[in-house]
CSV table of C-alpha atoms in Angstrom, one decimal:
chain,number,residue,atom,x,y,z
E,893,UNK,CA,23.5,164.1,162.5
E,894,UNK,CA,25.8,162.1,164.9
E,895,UNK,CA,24.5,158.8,163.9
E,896,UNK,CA,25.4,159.6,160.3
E,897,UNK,CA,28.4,161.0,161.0
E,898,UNK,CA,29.1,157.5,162.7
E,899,UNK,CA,28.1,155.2,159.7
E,900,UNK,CA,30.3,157.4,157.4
E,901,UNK,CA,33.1,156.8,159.6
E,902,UNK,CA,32.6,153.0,160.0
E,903,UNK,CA,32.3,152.5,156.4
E,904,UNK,CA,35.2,154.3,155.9
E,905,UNK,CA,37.1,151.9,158.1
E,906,UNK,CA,35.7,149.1,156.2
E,907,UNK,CA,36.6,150.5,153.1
E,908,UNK,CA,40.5,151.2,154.5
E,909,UNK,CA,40.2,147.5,155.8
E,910,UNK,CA,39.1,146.1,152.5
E,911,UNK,CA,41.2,148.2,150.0
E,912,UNK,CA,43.7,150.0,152.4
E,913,UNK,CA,46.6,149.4,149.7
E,914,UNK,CA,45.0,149.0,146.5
E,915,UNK,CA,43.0,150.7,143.8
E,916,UNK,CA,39.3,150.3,143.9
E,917,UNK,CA,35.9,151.1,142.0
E,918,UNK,CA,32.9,152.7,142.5
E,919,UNK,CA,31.3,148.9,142.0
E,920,UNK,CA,33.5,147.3,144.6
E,921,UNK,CA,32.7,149.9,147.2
E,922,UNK,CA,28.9,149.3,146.2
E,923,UNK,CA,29.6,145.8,147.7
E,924,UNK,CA,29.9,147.4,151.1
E,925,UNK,CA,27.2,150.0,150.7
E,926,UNK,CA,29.3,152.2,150.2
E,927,UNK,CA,27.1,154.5,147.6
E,928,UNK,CA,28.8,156.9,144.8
E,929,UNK,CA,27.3,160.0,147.4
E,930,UNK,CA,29.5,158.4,150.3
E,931,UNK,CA,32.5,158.2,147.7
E,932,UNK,CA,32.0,162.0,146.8
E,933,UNK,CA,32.0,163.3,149.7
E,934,UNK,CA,35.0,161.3,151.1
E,935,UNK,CA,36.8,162.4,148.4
E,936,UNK,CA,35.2,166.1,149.2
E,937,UNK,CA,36.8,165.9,152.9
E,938,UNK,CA,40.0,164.5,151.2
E,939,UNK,CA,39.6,160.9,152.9
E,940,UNK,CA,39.6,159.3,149.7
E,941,UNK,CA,41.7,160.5,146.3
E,942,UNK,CA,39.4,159.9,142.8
E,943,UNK,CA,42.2,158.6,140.3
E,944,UNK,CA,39.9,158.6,137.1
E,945,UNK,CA,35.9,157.8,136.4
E,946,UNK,CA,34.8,155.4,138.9
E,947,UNK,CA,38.5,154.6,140.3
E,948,UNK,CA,39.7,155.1,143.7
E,949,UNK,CA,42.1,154.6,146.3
E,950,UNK,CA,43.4,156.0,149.5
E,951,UNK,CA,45.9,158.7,149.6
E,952,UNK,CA,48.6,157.0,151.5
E,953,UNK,CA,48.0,153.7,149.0
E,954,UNK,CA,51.3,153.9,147.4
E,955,UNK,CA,54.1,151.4,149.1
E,956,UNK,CA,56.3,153.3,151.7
E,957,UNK,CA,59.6,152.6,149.3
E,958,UNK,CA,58.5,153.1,146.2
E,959,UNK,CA,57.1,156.4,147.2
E,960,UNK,CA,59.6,157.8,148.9
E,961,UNK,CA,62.2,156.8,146.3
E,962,UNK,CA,59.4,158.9,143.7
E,963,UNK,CA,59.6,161.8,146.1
E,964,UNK,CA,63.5,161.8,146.1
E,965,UNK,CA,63.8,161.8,142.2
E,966,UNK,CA,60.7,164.4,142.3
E,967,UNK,CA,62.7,166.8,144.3
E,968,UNK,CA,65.4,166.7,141.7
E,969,UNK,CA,63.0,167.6,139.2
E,970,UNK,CA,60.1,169.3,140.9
E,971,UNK,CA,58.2,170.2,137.7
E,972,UNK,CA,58.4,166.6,136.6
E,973,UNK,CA,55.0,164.7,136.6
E,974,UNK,CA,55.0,160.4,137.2
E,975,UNK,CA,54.5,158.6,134.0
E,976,UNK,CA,54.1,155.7,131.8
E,977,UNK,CA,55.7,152.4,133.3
E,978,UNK,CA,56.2,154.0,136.7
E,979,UNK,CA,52.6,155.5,136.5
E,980,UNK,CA,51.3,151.4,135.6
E,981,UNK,CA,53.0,150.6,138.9
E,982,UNK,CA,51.4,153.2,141.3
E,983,UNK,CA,47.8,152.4,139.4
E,984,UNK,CA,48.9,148.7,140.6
E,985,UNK,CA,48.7,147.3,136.9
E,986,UNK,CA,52.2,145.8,136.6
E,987,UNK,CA,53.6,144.3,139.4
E,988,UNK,CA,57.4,144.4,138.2
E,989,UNK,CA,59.4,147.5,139.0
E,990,UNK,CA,60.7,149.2,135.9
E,991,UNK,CA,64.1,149.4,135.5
E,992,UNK,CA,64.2,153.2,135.6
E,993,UNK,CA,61.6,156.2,137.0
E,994,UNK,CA,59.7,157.1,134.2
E,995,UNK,CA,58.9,161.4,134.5
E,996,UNK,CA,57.1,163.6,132.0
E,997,UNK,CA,59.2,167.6,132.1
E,998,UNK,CA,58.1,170.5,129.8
E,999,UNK,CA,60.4,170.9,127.1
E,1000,UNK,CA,60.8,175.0,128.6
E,1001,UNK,CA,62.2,172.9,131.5
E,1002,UNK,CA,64.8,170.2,131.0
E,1003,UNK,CA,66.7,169.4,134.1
E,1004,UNK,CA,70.3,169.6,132.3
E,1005,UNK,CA,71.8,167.3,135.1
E,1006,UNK,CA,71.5,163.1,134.5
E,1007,UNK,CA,69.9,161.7,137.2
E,1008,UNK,CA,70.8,158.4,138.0
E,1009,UNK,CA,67.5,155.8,137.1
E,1010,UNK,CA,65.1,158.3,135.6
E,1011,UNK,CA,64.3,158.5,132.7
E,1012,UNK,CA,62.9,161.9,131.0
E,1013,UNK,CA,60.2,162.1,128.8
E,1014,UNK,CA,60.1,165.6,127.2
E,1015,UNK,CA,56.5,167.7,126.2
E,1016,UNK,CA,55.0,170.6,125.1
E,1017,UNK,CA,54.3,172.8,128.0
E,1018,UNK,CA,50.7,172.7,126.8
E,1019,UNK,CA,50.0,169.3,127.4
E,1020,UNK,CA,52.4,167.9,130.1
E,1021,UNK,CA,49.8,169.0,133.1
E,1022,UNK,CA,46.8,167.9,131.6
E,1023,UNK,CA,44.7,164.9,132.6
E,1024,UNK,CA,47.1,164.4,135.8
E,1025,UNK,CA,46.3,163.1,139.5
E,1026,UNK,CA,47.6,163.7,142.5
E,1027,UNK,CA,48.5,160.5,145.0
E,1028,UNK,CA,49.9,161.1,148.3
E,1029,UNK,CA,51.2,164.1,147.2
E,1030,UNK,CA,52.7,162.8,143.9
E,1031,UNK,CA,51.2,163.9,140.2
E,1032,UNK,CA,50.9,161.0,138.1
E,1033,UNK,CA,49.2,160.9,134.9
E,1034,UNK,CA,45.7,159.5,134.5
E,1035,UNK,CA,45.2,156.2,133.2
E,1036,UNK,CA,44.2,157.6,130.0
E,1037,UNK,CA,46.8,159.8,129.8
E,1038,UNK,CA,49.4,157.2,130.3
E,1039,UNK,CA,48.2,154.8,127.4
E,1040,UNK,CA,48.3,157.8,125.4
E,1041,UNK,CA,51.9,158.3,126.6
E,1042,UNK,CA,52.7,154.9,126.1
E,1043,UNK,CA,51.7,155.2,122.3
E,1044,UNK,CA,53.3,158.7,122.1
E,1045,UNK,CA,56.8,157.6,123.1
E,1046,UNK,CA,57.4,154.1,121.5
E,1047,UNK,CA,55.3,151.5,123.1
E,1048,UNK,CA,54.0,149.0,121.3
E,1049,UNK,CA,50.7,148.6,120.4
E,1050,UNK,CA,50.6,144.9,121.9
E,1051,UNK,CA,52.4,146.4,125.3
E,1052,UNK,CA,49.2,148.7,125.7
E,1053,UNK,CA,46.4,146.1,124.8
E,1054,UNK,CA,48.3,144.1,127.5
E,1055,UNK,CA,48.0,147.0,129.8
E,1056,UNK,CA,44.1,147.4,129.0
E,1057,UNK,CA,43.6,144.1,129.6
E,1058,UNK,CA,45.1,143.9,133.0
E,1059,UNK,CA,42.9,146.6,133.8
E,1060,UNK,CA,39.5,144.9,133.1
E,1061,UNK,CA,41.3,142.2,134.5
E,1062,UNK,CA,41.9,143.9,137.6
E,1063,UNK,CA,38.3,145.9,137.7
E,1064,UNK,CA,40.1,149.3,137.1
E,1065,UNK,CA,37.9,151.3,135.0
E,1066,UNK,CA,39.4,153.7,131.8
E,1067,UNK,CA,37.4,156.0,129.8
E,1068,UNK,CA,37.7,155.1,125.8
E,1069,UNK,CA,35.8,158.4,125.1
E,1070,UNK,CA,38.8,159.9,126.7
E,1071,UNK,CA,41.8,158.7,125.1
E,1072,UNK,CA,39.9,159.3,122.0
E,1073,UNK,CA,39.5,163.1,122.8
E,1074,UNK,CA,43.4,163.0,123.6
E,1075,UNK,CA,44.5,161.1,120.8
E,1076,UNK,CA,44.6,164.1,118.3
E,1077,UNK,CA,46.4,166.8,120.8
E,1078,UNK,CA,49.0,164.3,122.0
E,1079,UNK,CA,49.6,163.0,118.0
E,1080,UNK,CA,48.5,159.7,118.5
E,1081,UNK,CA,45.1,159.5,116.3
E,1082,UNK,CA,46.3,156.7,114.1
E,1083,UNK,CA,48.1,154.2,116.7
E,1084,UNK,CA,44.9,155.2,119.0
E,1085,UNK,CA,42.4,153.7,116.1
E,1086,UNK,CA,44.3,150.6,115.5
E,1087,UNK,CA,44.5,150.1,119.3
E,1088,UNK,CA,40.6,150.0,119.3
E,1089,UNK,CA,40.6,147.7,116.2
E,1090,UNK,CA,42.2,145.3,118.5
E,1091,UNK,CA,40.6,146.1,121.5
């Protein structure tokens, strides 16, 4: 019992040496024998944070500034979720800034105060919370979710094939079947099925 507990702990460290900062997979893990089992049941003692199918990281992955600034705007706006361009940045799949914090409110909950650099993305109660993660203490939309954002509120098709791409790019898996599914509750069937023309 010991001598396992020992390896699971050593192969954590590896894994927090390897990927301390960054998003990883299930398959880059694999690398270090680090099995899916391991994975589950780091993420069952809260060690590691499951972001989507396959996708990890460590809770305290997030840069120091970034996520504190996020925490500041968050409580302004404490039913606010992280979204769109300012979720892309915390999955680690733009590397610019964006020019404002991007948060997804319930349209029963508009803060009515402006808050300087945030930008407020308004939705039906129903669906704000849904298909959202929790980082360091911050809820962010899921990858899918936030490509379904992204076509909801304006994006443009060729932004969100860019974003795909950087994601097999950068080995971080997203679930087709998934945004599928979404793409008739969040209105985006038809900008969904020419995405995946492309794709």
């Amino acid at each position: 019992m010991k001598k396992n507990r020992k390896i699971q702990s050593n192969k954590l460290k590896l894994l927090r040496s390897k990927f301390g900062n960054k998003i990883f997979t299930a398959k880059e893990a694999s690398k270090y024998k680090v099995s899916p089992q391991l994975l589950f049941y780091y993420v069952k003692k809260n060690q590691v944070k499951r972001l989507s199918h396959g996708v990890y990281a460590f809770k305290d992955s997030i840069g120091f500034d970034s996520h504190s600034l996020l925490k500041e705007k968050l409580a302004s706006v404490p039913q606010a979720i992280v979204g769109l361009e300012s979720a892309l940045k915390i999955y680690g799949l733009t590397d610019e800034a964006p020019e404002s914090i991007h948060l997804v409110v319930p349209l029963s909950n508009v803060p009515k105060r402006k808050l300087q650099d945030v930008q407020l993305h308004q939705m039906k109660d129903n669906l704000y919370k849904k298909h959202v993660n929790t980082i360091k203490d911050i809820p962010v939309s899921s990858l899918e979710r936030t490509i379904v954002d992204l076509l909801r509120f304006g994006y443009s098709i060729s932004f969100v094939l860019s974003v795909l791409e950087e994601s097999r790019k950068r080995k971080i898996p997203f679930n087709i079947g998934k945004i599928k599914k979404m793409a008739s509750s969040y209105r985006v069937k038809g900008k969904v099925s020419r995405l995946l023309e492309v794709l």
